[in-house]
Coordinates of C-alpha atoms in Angstrom, one line a residue:
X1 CA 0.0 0.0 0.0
X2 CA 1.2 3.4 -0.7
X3 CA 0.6 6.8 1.2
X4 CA -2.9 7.5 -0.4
X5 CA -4.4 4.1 0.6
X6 CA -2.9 4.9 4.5
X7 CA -4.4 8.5 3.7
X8 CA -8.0 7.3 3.0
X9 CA -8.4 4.3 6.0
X10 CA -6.5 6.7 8.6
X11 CA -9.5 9.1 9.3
X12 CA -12.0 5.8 9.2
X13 CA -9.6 4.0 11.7
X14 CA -9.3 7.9 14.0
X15 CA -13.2 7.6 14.1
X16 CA -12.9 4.0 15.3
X17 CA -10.9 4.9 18.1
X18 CA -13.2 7.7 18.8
X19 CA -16.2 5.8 19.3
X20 CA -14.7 2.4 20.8
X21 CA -12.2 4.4 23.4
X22 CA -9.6 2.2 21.7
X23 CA -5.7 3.2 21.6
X24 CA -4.6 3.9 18.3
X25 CA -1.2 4.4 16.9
X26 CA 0.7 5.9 13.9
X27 CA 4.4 4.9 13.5
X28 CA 6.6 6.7 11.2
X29 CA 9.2 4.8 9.9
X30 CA 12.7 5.9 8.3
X31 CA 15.8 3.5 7.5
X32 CA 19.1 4.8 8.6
X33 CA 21.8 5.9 5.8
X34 CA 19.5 4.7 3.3
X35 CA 21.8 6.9 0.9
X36 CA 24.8 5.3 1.5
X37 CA 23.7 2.4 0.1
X38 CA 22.1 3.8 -3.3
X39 CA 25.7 5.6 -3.2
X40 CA 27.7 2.6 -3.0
X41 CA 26.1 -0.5 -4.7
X42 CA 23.5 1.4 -6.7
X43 CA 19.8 2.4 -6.8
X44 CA 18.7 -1.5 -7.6
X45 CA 20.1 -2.7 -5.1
X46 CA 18.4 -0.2 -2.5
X47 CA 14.9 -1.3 -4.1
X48 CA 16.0 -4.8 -3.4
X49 CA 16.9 -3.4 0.3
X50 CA 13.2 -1.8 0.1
X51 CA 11.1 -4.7 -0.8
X52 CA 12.9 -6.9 2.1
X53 CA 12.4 -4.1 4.7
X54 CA 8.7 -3.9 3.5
X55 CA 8.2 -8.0 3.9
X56 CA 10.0 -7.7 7.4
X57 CA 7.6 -5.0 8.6
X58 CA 4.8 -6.5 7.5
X59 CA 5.7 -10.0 8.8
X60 CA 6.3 -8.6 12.6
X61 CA 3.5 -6.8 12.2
X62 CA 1.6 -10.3 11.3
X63 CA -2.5 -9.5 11.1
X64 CA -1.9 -6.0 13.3
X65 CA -2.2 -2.8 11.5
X66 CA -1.6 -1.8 8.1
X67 CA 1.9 -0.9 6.7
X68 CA 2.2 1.7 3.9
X69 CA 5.3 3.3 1.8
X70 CA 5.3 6.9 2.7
X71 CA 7.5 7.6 -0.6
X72 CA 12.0 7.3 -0.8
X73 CA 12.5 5.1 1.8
X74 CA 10.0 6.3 4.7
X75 CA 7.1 3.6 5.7
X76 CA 4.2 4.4 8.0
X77 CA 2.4 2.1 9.8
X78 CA -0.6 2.4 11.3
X79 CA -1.9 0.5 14.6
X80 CA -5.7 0.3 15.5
X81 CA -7.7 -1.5 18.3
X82 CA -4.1 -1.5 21.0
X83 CA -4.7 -2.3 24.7
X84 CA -2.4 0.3 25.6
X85 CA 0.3 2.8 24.3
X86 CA 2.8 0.5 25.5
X87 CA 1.7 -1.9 22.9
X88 CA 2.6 0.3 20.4
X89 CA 6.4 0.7 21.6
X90 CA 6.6 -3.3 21.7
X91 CA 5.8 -3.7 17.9
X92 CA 8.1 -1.0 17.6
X93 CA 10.9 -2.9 19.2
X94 CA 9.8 -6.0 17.2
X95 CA 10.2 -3.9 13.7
X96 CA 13.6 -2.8 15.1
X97 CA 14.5 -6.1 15.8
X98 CA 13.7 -7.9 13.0
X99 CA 14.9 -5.1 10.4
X100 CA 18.3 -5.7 12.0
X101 CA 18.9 -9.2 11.0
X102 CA 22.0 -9.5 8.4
X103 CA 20.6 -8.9 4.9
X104 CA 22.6 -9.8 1.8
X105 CA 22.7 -7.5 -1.2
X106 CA 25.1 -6.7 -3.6
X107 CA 27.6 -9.7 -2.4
X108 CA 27.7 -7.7 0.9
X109 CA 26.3 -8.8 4.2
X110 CA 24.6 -5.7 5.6
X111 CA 22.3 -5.0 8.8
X112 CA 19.5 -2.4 8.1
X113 CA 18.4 -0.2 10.8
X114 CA 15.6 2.2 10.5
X115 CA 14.3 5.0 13.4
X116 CA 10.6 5.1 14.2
X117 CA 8.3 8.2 15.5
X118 CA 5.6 7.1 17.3
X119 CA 2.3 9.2 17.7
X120 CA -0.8 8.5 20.0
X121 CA -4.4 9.9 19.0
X122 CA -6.5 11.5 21.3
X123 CA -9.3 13.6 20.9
X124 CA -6.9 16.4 20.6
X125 CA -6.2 15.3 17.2
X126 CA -8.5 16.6 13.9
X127 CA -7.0 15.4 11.3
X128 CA -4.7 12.6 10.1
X129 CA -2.1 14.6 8.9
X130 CA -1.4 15.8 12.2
X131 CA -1.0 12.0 13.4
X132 CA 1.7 11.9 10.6
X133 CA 3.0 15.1 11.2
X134 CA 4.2 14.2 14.6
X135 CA 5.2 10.7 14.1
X136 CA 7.7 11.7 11.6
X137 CA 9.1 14.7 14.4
X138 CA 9.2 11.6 16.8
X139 CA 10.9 10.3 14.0
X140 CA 13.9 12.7 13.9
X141 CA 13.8 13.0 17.6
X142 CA 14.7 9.1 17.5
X143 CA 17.4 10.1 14.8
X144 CA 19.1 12.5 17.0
X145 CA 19.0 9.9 19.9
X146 CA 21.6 7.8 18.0
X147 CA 19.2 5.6 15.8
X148 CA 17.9 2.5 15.3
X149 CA 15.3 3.3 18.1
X150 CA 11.6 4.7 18.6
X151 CA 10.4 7.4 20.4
X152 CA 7.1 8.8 21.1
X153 CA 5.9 12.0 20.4
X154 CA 5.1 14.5 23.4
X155 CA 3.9 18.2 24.3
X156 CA 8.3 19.2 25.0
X157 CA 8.4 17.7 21.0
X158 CA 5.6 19.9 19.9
X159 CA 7.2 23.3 21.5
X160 CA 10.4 22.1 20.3
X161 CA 9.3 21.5 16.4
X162 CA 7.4 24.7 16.7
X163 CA 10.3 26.9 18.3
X164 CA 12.4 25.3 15.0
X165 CA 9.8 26.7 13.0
X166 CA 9.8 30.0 14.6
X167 CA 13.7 30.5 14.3
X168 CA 13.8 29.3 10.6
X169 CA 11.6 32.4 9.6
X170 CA 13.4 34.0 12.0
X171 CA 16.5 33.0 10.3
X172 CA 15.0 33.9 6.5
X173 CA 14.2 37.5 8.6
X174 CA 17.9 37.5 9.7
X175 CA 19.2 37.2 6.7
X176 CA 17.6 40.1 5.0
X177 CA 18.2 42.5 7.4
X178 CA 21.8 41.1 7.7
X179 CA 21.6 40.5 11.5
X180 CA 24.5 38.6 12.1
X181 CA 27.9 40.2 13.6
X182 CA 31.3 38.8 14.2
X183 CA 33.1 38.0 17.4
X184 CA 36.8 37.6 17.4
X185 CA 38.6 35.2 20.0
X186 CA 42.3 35.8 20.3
X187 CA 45.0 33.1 19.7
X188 CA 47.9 33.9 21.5
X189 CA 51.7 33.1 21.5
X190 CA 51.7 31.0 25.2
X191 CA 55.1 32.5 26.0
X192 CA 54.4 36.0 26.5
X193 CA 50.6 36.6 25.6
X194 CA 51.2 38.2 22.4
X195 CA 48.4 38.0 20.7
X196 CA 49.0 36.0 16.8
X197 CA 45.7 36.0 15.6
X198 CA 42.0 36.1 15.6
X199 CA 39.0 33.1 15.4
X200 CA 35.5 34.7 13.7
X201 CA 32.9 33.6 15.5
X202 CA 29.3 34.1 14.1
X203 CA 26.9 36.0 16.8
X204 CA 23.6 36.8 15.4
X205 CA 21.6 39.5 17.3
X206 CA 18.3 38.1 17.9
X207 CA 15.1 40.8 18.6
X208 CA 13.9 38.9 21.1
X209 CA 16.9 36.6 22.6
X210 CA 19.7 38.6 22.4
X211 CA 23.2 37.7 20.8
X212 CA 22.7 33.9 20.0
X213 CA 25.7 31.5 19.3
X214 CA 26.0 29.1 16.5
X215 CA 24.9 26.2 18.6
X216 CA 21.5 27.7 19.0
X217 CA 21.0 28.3 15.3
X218 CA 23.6 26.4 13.2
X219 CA 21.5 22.9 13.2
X220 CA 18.3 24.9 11.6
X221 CA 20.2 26.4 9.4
X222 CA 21.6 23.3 7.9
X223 CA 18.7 21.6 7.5
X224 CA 16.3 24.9 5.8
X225 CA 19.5 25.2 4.0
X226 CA 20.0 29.0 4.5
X227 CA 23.6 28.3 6.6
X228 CA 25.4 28.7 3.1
X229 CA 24.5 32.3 2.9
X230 CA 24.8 33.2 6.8
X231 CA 28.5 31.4 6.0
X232 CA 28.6 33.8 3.6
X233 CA 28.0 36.9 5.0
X234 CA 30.5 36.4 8.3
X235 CA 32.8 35.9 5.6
X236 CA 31.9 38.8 3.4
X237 CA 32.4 41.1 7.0
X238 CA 35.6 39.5 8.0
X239 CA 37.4 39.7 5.0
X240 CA 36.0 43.4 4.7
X241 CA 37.5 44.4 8.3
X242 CA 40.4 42.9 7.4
X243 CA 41.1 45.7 5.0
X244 CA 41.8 47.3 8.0
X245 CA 45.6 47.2 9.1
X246 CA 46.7 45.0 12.1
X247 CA 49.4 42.4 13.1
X248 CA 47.8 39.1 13.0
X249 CA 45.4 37.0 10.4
X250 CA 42.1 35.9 11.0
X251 CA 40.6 32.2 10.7
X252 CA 37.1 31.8 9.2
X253 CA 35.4 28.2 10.5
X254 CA 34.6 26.6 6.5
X255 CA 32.3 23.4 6.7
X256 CA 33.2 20.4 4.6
X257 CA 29.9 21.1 2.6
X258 CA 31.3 25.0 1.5
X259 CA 34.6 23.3 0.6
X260 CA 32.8 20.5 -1.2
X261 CA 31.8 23.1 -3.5
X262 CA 33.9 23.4 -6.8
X263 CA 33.8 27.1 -6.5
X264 CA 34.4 27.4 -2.8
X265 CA 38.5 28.7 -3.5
X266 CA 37.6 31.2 -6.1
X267 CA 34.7 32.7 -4.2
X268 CA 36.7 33.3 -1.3
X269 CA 39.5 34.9 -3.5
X270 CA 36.9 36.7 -5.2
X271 CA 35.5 38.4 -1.8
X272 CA 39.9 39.7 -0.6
X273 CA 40.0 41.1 -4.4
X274 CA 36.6 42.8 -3.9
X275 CA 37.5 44.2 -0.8
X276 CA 41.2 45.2 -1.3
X277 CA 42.4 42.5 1.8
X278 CA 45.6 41.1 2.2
X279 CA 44.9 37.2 1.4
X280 CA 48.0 36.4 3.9
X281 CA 46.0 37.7 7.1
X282 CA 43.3 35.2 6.6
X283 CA 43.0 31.5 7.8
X284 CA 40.2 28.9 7.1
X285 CA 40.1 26.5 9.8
X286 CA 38.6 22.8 8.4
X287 CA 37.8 19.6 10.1
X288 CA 39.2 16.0 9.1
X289 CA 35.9 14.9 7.2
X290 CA 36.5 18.1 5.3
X291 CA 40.1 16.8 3.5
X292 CA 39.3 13.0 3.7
X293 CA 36.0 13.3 2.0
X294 CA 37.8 13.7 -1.6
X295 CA 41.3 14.1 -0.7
X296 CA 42.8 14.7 -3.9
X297 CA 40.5 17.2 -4.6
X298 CA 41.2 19.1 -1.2
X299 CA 44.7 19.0 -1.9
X300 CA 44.0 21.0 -5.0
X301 CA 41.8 23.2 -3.2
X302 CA 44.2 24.2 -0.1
X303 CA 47.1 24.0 -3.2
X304 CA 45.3 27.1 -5.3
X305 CA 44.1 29.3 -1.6
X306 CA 48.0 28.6 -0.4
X307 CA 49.4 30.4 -3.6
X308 CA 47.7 33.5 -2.9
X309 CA 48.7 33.6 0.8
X310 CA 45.6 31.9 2.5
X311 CA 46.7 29.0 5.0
X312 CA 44.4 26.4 7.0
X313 CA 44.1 25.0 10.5
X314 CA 42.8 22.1 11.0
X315 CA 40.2 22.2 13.9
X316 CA 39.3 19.7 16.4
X317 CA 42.2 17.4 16.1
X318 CA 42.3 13.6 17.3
X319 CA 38.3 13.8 17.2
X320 CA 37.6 12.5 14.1
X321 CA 39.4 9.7 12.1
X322 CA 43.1 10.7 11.3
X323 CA 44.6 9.5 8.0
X324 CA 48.0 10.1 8.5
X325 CA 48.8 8.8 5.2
X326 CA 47.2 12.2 3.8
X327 CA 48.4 14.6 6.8
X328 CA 51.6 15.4 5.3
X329 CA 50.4 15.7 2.4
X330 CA 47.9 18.8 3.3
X331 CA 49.7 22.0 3.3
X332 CA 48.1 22.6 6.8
X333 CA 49.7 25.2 9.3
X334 CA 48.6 24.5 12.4
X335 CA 46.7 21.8 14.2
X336 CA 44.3 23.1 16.6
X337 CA 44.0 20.5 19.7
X338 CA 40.6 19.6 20.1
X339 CA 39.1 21.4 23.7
X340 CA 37.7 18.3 24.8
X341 CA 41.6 16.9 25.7
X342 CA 42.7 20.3 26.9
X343 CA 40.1 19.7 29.5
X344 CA 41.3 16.7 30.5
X345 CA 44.8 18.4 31.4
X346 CA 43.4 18.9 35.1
X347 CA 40.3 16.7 35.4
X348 CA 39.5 13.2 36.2
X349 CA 41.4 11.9 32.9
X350 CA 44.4 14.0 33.2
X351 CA 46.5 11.2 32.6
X352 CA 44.7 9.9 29.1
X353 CA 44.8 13.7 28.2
X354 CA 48.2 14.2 28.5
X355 CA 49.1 11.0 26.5
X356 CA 46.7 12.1 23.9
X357 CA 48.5 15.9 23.9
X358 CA 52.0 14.6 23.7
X359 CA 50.8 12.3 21.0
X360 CA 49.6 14.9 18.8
X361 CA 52.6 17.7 19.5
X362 CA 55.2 14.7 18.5
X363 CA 53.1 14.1 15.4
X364 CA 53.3 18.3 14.9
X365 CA 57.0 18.2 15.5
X366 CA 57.1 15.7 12.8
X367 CA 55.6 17.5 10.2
X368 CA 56.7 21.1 10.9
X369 CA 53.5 22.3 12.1
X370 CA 52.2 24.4 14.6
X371 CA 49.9 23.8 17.5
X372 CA 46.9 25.8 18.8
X373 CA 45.2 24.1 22.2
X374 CA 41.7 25.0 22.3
X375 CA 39.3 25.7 25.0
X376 CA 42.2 27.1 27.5
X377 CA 40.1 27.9 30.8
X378 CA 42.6 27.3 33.3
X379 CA 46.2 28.3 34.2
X380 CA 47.0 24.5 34.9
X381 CA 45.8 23.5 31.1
X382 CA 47.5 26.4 29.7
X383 CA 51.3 25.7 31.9
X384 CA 50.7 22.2 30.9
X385 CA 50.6 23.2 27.3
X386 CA 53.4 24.7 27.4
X387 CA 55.5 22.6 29.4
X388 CA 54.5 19.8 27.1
X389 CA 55.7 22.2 24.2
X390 CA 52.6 23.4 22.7
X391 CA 53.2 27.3 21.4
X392 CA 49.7 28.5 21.0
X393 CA 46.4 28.7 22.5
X394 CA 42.8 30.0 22.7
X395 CA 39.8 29.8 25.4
X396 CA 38.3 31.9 27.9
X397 CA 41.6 32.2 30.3
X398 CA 43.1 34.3 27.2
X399 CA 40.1 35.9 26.1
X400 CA 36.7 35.9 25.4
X401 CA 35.1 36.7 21.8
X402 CA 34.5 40.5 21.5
X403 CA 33.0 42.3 18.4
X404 CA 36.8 44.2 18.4
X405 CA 39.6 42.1 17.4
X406 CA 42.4 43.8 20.1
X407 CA 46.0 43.4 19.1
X408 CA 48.8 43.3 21.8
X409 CA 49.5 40.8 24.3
X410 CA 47.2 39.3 27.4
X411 CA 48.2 38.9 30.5
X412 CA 49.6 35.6 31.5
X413 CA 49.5 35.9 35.7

């Protein structure tokens, strides 16, 4: 059955439940990394992986409910006549288990895994759609709980999925009006405070919330798409300040989808020429998945920006997975050392951290690069740096993000 049969029995099932007192159910249904398999053994063999996720559903479903393709590779199920909502998160659990039995396809052994929404009707409820509507939030909800997993929809979902949609038009507003200001964190020499260089660090200066982080409204831009053109526009500003004069450079954060993009070097270019700015003062800082995802293609990329004077950091090092292989390879400058083993310096893991640091500033040493520790909030993670050789570092102890970037040095004390 497809999404216009479920459609057309889903109100007469709703007005079942009304009249009997029954529970009823709908459970929205969406396999995990789908794409990755119409990406790497083709689109035949993901409507083979379709089908057999289809007969699996149905069979642990037996004579319960009816199952329907939503469209791509979403499925909605729909449960009448239950005893009790906890019925409905046992066949959930069934689904999950039995979808996650090996599966053979394209000469590869794989083990599908879907994540589920589950919605409960009540009299609240006037339409179908709105059954649907908050199964597939669940849905996502269940996504960003790791996966292969249900969850069931609530009242916090609702005011979440509507505060989304506020700050998405609030977002579009933003935009327009060009709301969005940077903040510049110093990076500063550890030996004597001097100040080497800047981080940009988006702010966007909401009516009603005030100055809001990226953390609060990066994830919304990504999915409405509109993060390209905020992206855009800290850049556009920080290359234009730096026709100012000053000492230092000034590292933009670039995700690996801008530097996916073919035009990504010659649009940044584009923006110092435009505005008169000295390429050498300016510093893309990229993550790990950025270069490994094409390699040879990054290379090129970081090749053409490095003739005209623009260097990269590479942020967040030792978090993702390292291909060493590649490193020296990359004309990278520095390696920033992710905050998360900075902290470690004087906590509970102290040891582990240190292990970690003197791993990566041998591996630095090695390849003639430079060292940035992140997230420096204490004067025992900063003397440890430096006693373990580390040069640079950022974080709160050194200074905060201010709309100014301040040359000079910082206290040390």
């Amino acid at each position: 059955p497809n999404r216009l049969y479920l459609q057309v029995h889903l109100p007469e099932a709703i007005e079942e439940a009304r009249k009997s007192n029954t529970v009823l159910a709908v459970l929205f249904l969406d396999l995990d990394r789908f794409k990755l398999i119409n990406d790497s053994i083709g689109h035949a063999a993901g409507d083979e992986m379709l089908v057999e996720v289809g007969r699996r559903i149905s069979n642990a479903l037996g004579e319960r409910g009816v199952v329907a393709r939503f469209g791509g590779d979403e499925f909605a199920i729909l449960l009448d006549q239950l005893e009790s909502t906890q019925e409905s998160e046992a066949i959930a659990t069934r689904i999950l288990e039995v979808l996650g039995k090996p599966l053979w396809l394209g000469g590869r052994e794989l083990f599908p895994s879907a994540s589920i929404g589950i919605a409960l009707w009540n009299p609240r409820y006037r339409l179908g759609e709105e059954l649907l509507r908050d199964a597939d939030a669940a849905m996502y909800r269940a996504k960003a709980e790791g996966r292969d997993r249900s969850a069931v929809f609530d009242e916090a979902m609702r005011a979440h999925a509507i505060r989304l949609l506020d700050l998405e038009a609030d977002l579009r507003r933003a935009i327009l009006s060009d709301s969005f200001v940077p903040h510049f964190q110093p990076i500063v020499r550890l030996t004597d405070g001097k100040v080497i260089g800047h981080e940009a660090l988006l702010r966007w200066n909401h009516d009603l919330h005030g100055a809001l982080p990226p953390s609060e409204f990066v994830g919304v831009g990504e999915d409405s798409g509109l993060i390209e053109q905020v992206d855009w526009l800290l850049y556009e500003r920080v290359i234009g300040w730096l026709r100012a004069p000053g000492e230092g450079y000034v590292s933009i954060n670039v995700s690996p989808k801008h530097f996916r993009s073919d035009d990504f070097a010659e649009r940044l270019l584009g923006l110092l020429d435009a505005a008169g700015a000295d390429p050498r003062r300016l510093r893309i800082e990229l993550t790990e998945v950025a270069l490994l995802d094409d390699a040879p293609r990054a290379l090129r990329m970081l090749n053409v920006l490095r003739e005209r004077g623009v260097l990269a950091l590479l942020d967040d090092f030792g978090t993702g997975f390292s291909a060493l292989s590649y490193l020296h390879r990359f004309p990278i400058q520095a390696l920033k050392i992710d905050r998360s083993f900075v902290a470690g310096l004087d906590g509970e893991t102290r040891a582990e951290s240190l292990a970690l640091v003197r791993a990566i500033l041998a591996l630095a040493v090695t390849l003639g690069i430079d060292t940035i520790g992140e997230g420096i909030e204490t004067a025992v993670q900063r003397d440890t740096l430096m006693e373990l050789g580390c040069l640079f570092g950022q974080g709160y102890l050194l200074g905060k993000p201010k709309e100014d970037a301040v040359w000079g040095h910082v206290p040390l004390a």
